[in-house]
Coordinates of C-alpha atoms in Angstrom, one line a residue:
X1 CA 176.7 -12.2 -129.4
X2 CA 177.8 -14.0 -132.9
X3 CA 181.1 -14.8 -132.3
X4 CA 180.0 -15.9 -128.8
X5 CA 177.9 -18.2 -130.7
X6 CA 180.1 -19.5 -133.2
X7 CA 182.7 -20.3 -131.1
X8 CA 180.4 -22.2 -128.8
X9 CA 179.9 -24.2 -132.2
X10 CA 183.6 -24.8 -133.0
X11 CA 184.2 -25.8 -129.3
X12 CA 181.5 -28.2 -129.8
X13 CA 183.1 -29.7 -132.8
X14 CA 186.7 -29.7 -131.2
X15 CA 188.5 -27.3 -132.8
X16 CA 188.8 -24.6 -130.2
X17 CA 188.8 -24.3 -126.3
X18 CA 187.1 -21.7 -124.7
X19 CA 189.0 -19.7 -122.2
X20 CA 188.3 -16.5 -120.4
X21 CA 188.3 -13.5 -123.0
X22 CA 188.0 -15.6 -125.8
X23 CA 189.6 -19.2 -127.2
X24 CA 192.6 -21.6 -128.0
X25 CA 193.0 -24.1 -130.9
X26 CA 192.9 -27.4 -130.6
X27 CA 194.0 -28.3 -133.7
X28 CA 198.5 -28.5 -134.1
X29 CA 199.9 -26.7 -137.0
X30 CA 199.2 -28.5 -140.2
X31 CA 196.5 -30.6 -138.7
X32 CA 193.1 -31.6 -140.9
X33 CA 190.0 -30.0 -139.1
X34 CA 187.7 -32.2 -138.3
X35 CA 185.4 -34.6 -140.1
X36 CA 182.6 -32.5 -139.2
X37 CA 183.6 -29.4 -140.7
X38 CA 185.4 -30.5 -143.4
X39 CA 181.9 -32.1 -144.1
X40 CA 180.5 -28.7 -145.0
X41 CA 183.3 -27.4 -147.1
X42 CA 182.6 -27.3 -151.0
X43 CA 179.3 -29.1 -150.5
X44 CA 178.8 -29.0 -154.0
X45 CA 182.3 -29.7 -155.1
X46 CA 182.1 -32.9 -153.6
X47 CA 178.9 -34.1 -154.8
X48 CA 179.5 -33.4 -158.1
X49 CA 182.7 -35.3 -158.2
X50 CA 180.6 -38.1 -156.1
X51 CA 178.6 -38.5 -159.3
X52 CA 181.2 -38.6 -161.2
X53 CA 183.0 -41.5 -159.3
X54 CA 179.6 -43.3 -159.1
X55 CA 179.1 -43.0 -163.0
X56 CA 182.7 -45.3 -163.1
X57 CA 181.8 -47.6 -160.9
X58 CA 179.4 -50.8 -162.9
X59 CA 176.8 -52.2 -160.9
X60 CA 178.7 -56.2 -159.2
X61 CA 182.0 -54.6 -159.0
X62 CA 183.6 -54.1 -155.4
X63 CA 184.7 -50.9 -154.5
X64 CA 186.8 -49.2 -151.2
X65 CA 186.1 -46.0 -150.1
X66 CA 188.9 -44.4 -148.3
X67 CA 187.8 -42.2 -145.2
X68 CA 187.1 -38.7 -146.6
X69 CA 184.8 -36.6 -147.0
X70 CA 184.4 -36.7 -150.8
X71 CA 184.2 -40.4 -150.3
X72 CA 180.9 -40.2 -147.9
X73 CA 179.1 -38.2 -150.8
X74 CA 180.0 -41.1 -153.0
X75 CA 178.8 -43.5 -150.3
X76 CA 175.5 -42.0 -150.4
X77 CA 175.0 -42.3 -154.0
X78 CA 176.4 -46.3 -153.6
X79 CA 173.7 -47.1 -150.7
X80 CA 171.1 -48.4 -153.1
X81 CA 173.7 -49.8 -156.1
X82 CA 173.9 -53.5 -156.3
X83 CA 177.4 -52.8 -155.6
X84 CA 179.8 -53.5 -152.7
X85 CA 181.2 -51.1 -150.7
X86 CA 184.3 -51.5 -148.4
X87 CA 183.9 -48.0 -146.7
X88 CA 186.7 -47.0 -144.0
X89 CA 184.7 -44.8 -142.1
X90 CA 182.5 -44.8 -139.9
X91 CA 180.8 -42.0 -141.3
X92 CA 180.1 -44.3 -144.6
X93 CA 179.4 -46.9 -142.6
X94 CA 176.6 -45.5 -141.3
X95 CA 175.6 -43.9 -144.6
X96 CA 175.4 -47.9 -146.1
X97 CA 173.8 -49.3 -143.5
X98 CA 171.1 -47.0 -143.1
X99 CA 169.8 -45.0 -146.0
X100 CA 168.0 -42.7 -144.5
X101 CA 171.1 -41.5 -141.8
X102 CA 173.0 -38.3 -143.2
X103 CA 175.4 -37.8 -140.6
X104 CA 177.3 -34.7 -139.7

């Protein structure tokens, strides 16, 4: 019943295709999962370097954020700087434009 059930959830988020007697990938050799699972990866890892980058960054100055996941944790930390953000993702986009969204 688990694996049933997790890879219902990985067909969900577009990695896999279900087929009879088990799945397929969806993802080509060498391809980057997707945002939504890399999301969840090294949680931690990513927030602590967030903080980091946020630390560096002095309240009037412009920053971009490139479209990772590392750079939506630093988003989150940005929303309520007097700071601008040039996010390029939609992901951060949402983040900075609503601070209570946390998407996935």
């Amino acid at each position: 019943m688990t694996i049933r059930r997790d890879l219902g959830v990985l067909a969900g988020q577009g990695v896999l295709k279900r087929v009879r007697g088990g799945a397929r990938t969806l993802l080509l050799r060498g391809e980057e999962p997707p945002f939504a699972l890399r999301a969840r990866d090294a949680v931690d890892a990513k927030r602590r370097i967030a903080a980091e980058v946020s630390s560096l960054i002095d309240d009037g100055e412009s920053v971009l954020l490139d479209s990772g996941t590392t750079c939506l944790e630093v988003a989150r930390l940005l929303r309520e700087r007097p700071v601008t953000v040039m996010p390029l993702s939609l992901q951060a986009i949402h983040v900075l434009s609503d601070p209570r969204a946390e998407p996935h």
